[in-house]
Coordinates of C-alpha atoms and ligand atoms in Angstrom, one line a residue:
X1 CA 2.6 6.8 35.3
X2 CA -0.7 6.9 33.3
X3 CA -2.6 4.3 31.8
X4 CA -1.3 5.2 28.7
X5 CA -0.2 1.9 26.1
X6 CA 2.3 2.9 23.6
X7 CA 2.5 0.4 20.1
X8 CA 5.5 -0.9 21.7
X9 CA 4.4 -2.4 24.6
X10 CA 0.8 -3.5 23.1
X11 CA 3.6 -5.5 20.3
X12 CA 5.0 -7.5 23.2
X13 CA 2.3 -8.1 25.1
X14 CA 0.2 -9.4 22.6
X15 CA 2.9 -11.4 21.1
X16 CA 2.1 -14.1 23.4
X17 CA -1.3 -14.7 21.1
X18 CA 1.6 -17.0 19.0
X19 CA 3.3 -19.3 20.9
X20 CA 5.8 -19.8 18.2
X21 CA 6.6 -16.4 17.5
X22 CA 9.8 -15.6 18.0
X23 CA 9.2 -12.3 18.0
X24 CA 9.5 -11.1 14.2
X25 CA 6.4 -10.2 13.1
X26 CA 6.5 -7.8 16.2
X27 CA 9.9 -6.3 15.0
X28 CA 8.3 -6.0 11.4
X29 CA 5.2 -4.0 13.3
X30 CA 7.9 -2.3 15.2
X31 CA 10.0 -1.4 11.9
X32 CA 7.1 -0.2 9.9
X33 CA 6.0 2.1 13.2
X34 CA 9.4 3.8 13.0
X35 CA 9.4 4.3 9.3
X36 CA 5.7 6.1 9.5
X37 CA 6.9 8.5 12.5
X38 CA 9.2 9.6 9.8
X39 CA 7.2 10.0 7.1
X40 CA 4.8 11.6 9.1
X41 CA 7.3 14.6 10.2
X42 CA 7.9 15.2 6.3
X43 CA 4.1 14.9 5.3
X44 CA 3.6 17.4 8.5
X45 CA 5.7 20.1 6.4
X46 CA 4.4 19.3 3.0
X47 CA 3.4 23.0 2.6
X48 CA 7.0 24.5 3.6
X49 CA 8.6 22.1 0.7
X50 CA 8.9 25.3 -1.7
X51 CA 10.0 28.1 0.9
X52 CA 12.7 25.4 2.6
X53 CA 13.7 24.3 -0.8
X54 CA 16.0 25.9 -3.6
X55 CA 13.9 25.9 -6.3
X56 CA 12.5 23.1 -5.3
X57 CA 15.2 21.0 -5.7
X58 CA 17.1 21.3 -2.5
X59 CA 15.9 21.7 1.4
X60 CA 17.7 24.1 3.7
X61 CA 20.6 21.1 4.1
X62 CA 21.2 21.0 0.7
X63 CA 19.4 17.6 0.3
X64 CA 17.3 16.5 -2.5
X65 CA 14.0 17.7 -1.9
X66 CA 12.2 14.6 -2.5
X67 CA 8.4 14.0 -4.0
X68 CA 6.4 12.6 -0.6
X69 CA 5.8 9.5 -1.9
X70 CA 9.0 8.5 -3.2
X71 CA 10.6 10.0 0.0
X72 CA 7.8 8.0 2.0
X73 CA 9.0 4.5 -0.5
X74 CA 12.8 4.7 0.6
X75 CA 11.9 5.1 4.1
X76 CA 10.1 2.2 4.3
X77 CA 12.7 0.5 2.5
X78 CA 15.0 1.4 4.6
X79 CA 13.5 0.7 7.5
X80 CA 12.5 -3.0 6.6
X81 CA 16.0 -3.9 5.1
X82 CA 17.8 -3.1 7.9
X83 CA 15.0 -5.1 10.2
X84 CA 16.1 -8.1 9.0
X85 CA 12.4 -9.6 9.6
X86 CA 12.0 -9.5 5.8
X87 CA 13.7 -10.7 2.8
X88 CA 11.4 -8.9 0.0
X89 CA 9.3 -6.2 -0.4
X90 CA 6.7 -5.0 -2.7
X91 CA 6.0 -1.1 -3.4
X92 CA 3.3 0.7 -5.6
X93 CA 6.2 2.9 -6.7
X94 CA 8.2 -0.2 -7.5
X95 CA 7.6 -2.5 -11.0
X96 CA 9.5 -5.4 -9.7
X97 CA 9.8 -6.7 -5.8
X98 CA 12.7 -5.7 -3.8
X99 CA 14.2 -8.5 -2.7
X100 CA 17.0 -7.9 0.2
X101 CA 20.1 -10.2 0.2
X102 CA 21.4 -9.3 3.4
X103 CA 22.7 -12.3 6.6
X104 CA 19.8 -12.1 8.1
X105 CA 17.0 -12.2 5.0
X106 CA 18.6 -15.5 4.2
X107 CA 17.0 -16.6 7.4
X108 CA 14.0 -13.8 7.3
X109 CA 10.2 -15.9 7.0
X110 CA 8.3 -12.4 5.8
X111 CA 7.9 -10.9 2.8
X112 CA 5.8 -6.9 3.2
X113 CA 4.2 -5.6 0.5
X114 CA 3.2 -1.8 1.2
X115 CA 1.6 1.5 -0.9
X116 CA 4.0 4.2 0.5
X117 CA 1.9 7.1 0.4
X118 CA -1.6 5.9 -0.9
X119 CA -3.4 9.3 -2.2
X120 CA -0.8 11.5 -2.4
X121 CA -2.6 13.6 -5.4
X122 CA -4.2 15.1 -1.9
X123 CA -0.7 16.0 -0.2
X124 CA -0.5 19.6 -1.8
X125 CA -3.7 20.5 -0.2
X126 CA -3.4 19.2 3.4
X127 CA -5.9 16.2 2.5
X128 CA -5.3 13.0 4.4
X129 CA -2.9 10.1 3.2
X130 CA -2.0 7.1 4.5
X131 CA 0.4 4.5 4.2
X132 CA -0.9 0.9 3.8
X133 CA 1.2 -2.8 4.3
X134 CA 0.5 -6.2 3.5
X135 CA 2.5 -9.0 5.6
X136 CA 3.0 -12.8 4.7
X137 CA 5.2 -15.3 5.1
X138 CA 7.4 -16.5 2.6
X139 CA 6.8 -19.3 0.6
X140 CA 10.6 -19.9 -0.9
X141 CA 12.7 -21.5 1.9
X142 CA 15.4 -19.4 2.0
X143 CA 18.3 -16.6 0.0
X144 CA 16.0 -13.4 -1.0
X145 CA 12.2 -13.4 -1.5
X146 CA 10.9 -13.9 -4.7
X147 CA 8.1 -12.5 -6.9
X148 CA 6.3 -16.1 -5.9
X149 CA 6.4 -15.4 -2.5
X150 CA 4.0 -12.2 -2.7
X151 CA 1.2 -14.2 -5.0
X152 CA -0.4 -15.1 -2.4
X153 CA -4.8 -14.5 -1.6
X154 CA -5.3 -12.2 0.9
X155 CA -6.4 -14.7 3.4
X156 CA -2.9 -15.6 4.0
X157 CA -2.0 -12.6 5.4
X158 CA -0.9 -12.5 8.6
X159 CA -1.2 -8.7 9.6
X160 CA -1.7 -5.6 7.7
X161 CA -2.4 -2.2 8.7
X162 CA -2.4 1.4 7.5
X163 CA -1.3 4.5 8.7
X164 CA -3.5 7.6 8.5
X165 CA -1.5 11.3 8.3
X166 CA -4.8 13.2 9.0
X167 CA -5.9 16.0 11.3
X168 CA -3.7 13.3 14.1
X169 CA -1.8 10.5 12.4
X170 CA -3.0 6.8 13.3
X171 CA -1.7 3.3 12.8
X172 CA -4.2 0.8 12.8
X173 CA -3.1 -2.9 12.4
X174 CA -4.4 -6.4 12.9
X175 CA -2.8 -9.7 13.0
X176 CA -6.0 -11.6 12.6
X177 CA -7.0 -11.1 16.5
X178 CA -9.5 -7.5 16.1
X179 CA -8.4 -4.7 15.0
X180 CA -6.5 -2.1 17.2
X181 CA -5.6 1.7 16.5
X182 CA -2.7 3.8 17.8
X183 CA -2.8 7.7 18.0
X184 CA 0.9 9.8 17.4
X185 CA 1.7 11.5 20.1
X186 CA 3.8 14.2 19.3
X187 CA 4.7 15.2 22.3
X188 CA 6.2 11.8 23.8
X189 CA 7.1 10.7 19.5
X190 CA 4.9 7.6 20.6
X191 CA 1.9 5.9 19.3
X192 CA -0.4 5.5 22.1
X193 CA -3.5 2.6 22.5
X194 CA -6.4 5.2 21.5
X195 CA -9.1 2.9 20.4
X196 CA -8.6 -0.8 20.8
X197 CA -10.6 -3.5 19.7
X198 CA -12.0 -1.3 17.2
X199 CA -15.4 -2.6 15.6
X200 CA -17.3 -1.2 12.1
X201 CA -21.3 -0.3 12.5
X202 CA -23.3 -3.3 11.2
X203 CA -24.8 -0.2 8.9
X204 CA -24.5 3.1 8.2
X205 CA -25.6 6.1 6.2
X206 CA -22.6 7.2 4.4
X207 CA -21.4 6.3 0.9
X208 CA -18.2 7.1 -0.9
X209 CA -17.5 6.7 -4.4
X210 CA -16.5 9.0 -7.1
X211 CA -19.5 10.3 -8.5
X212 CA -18.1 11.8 -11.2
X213 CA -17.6 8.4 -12.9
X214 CA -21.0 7.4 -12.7
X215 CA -21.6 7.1 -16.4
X216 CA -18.8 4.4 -16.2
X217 CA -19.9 2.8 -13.9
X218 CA -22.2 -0.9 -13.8
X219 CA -25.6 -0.2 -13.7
X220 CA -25.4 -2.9 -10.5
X221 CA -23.5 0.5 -8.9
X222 CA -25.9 3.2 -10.6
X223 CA -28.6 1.6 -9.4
X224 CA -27.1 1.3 -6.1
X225 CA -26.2 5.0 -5.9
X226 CA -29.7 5.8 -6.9
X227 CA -30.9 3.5 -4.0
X228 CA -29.0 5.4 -1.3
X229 CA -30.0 8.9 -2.4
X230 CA -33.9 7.7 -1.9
X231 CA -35.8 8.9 1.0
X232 CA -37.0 6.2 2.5
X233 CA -37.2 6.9 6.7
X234 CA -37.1 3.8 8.0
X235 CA -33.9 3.2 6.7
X236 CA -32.7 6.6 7.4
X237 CA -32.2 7.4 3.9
X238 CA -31.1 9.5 1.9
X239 CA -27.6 9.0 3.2
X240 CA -24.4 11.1 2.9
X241 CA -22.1 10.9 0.1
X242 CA -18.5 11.5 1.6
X243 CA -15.5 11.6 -0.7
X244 CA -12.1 12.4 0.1
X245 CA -10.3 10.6 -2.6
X246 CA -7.5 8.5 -0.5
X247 CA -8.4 5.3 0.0
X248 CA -7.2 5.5 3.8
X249 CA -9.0 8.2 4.9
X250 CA -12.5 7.2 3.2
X251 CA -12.2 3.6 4.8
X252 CA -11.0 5.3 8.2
X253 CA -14.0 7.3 8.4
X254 CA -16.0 4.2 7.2
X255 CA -14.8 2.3 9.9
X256 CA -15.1 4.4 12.7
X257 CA -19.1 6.3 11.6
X258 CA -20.7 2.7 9.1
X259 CA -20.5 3.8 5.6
X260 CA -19.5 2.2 2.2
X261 CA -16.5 2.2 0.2
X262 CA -16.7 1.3 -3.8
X263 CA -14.2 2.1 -6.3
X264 CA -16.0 -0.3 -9.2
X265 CA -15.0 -1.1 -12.8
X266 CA -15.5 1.2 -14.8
X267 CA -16.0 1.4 -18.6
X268 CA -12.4 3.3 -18.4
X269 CA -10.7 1.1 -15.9
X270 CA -12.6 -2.3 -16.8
X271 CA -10.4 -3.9 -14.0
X272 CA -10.9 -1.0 -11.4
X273 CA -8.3 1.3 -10.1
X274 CA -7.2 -0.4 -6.6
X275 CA -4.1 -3.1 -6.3
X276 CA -5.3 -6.2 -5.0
X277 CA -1.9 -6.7 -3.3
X278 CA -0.9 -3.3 -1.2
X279 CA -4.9 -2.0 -1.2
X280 CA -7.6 -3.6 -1.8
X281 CA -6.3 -7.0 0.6
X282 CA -5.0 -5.3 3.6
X283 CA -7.7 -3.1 4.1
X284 CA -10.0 -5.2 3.6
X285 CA -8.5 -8.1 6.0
X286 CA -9.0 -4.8 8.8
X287 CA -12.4 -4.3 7.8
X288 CA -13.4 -8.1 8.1
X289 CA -11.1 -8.1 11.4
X290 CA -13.4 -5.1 12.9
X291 CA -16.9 -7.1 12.0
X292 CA -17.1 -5.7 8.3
X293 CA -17.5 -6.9 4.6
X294 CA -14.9 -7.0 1.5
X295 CA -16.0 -7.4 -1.7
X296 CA -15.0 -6.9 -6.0
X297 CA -19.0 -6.7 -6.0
X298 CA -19.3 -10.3 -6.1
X299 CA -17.3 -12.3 -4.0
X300 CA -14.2 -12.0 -1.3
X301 CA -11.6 -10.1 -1.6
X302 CA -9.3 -11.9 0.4
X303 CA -10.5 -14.8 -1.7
X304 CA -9.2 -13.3 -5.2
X305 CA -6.2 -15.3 -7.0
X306 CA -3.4 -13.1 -7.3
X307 CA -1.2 -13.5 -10.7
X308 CA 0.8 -10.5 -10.5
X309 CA 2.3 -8.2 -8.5
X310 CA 0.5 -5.0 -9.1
X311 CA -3.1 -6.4 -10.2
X312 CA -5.9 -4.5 -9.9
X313 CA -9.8 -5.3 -8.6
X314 CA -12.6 -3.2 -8.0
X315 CA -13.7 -2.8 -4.1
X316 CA -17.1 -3.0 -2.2
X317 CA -15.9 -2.3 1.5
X318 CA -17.5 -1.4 4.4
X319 CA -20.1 -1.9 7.0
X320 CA -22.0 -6.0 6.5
X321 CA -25.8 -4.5 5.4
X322 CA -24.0 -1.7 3.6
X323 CA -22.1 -3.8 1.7
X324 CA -24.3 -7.2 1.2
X325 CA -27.0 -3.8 -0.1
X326 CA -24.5 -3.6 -3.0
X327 CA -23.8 -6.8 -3.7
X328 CA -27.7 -7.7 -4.4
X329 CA -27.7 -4.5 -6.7
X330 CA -24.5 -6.1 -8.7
X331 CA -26.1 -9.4 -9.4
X332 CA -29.6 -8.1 -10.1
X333 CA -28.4 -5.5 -12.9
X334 CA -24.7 -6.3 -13.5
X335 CA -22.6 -9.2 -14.9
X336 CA -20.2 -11.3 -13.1
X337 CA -18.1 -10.9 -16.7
X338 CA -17.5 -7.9 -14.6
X339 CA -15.6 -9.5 -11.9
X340 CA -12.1 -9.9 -11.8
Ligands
AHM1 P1 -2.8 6.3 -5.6 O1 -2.3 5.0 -5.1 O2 -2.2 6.6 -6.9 O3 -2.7 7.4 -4.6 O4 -4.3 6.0 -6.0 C1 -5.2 5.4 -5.1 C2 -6.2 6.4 -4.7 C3 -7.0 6.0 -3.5 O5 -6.5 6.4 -2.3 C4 -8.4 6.7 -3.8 O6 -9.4 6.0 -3.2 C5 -8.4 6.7 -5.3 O7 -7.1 6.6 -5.7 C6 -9.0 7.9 -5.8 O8 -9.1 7.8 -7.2 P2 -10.1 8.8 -8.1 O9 -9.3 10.1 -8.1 O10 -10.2 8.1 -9.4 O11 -11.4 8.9 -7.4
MG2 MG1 -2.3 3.8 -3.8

């Protein structure tokens, strides 16, 4: 047999890192790993939805032909509700949480809050997506979660992770121990250890941002922009502006070459676009995990008070100097009225 580790077996043996685990948290890992093979094989055929479907509206079974992300919501659902790890969830595609009044969510001590299918505007043109979750434990002692249970800071997570459906599809996870990422394996159906103990580039040369905004955004982020695109050798500048437009993919990339990730306030989204809940706080709890910085510009992330379920903050993420580079360029030339 090869050296190869499937997610599986990496669950269990690193399940001995909590002594009083009884195991959950890996069965919730486990859960969420089945329920992203799945939507991967249906994100995989995105481009045959029209010629297997009836008008759209059926596939060659005669079932429903779902939009991805709603298809990729239920799955997830599904897949946690019959776990029995968790007794409430907490979608993007949702308003309200999903609380699951089964036996064993009477007894469940997680709630999972997850974006199903985070850029999915991309899916039509075979662009990267990614699916991204958010695990605590309850706070309400027992029955079904509760809305209070999820309004939480992000520093009370106790693993998060996302799953990238790119050129291969990826999980990537921590549970506060490094961060470690799985490659599919079509072949064997299995995510496989393909880069463990993964760590972000103190620096970098890349920036992503949507440029298009930039006469919304702070003059802290103009200024900041205008920064990266001088030449200046030393500092290797000007650096590359890469922009793919799903949050995932962008950070991935980030994450793996050094690079920066902002989606600021703007002047037409005074509060930014990201969800402090099911975005901006598990990816950034990765990014800190692999040696890098989370921001809203001007403090922590994982710090931020959440008051509702599907609040929004803008995100400074990335590699440490990358990051703390942007930070200076906030406080020098924008306000902190700014922040969340
Ligand atoms: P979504 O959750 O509706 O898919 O929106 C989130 C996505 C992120 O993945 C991405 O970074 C951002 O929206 C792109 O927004 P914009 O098109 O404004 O640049
Ligand atoms: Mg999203």
């Amino acid at each position: 047999m090869s050296k190869v580790k499937t997610l599986g077996q990496f669950i269990i043996e690193k399940q001995s890192d909590f002594p009083y685990a009884k195991g959950e948290l890996s069965r919730l890992l486990r859960d969420i790993g089945i329920a992203s093979k799945i939507i991967n094989r249906e994100v995989s055929k995105a481009g045959l939805a029209d010629i297997l479907g009836e008008a759209g509206e059926t596939n060659v079974q005669g079932e429903q032909v779902k939009k991805l992300d709603l298809f990729s919501n239920e799955q997830m659902i599904a897949a946690l509700t019959v776990g029995g790890e968790c007794c409430a969830m907490a979608s993007e595609e949702n308003e309200d949480i999903i609380p699951i009044d089964n036996a064993q969510s009477a007894t469940a001590r997680y709630v999972v809050a997850f974006d199903p299918l985070d850029g999915s505007s991309n899916i039509d043109a075979n662009v990267s997506v990614g699916t991204i979750f958010s695990i605590y434990r309850r706070t309400s002692l027992s029955g079904p979660g509760n809305t209070a249970d999820f309004l939480q800071r992000g520093t009370d997570q106790v693993a998060a992770g996302y799953v990238i459906y790119g050129s291969s599809t990826m999980l990537v996870y921590t549970t506060g121990k490094g961060v470690n990422g799985f490659t599919l394996d079509p072949s064997i159906g299995e995510f496989c250890l393909s880069h463990p103990n993964m760590k972000i580039p103190n620096g970098g040369k890349i920036y992503s941002i949507n440029e298009g905004n930039y006469v919304h955004f702070p003059d802290g982020v103009k200024k900041f922009i205008k920064w990266c695109q001088e030449e200046d050798k030393p500092s290797k500048r000007p650096f590359s502006s890469r922009y793919i437009g799903s949050a995932v993919a962008d950070i991935h990339r980030n994450l793996l070459y050094g690079g920066i990730f902002i989606y600021p306030t703007t002047s037409t989204s005074p509060k930014g676009k990201l969800r402090l809940l099911y975005e901006c706080n598990p990816l950034a709890f990765i990014v800190e995990q692999a040696g890098g910085k989370a921001t809203d510009g001007f403090g922590r992330i994982l710090e931020i008070e959440l008051n509702s379920l599907h609040q929004r903050s803008p995100l400074f993420i990335g590699s440490t100097e990358m990051v703390e580079r942007a930070e200076e360029f906030m406080s020098k030339y924008s306000s902190v009225e700014l922040k969340n």
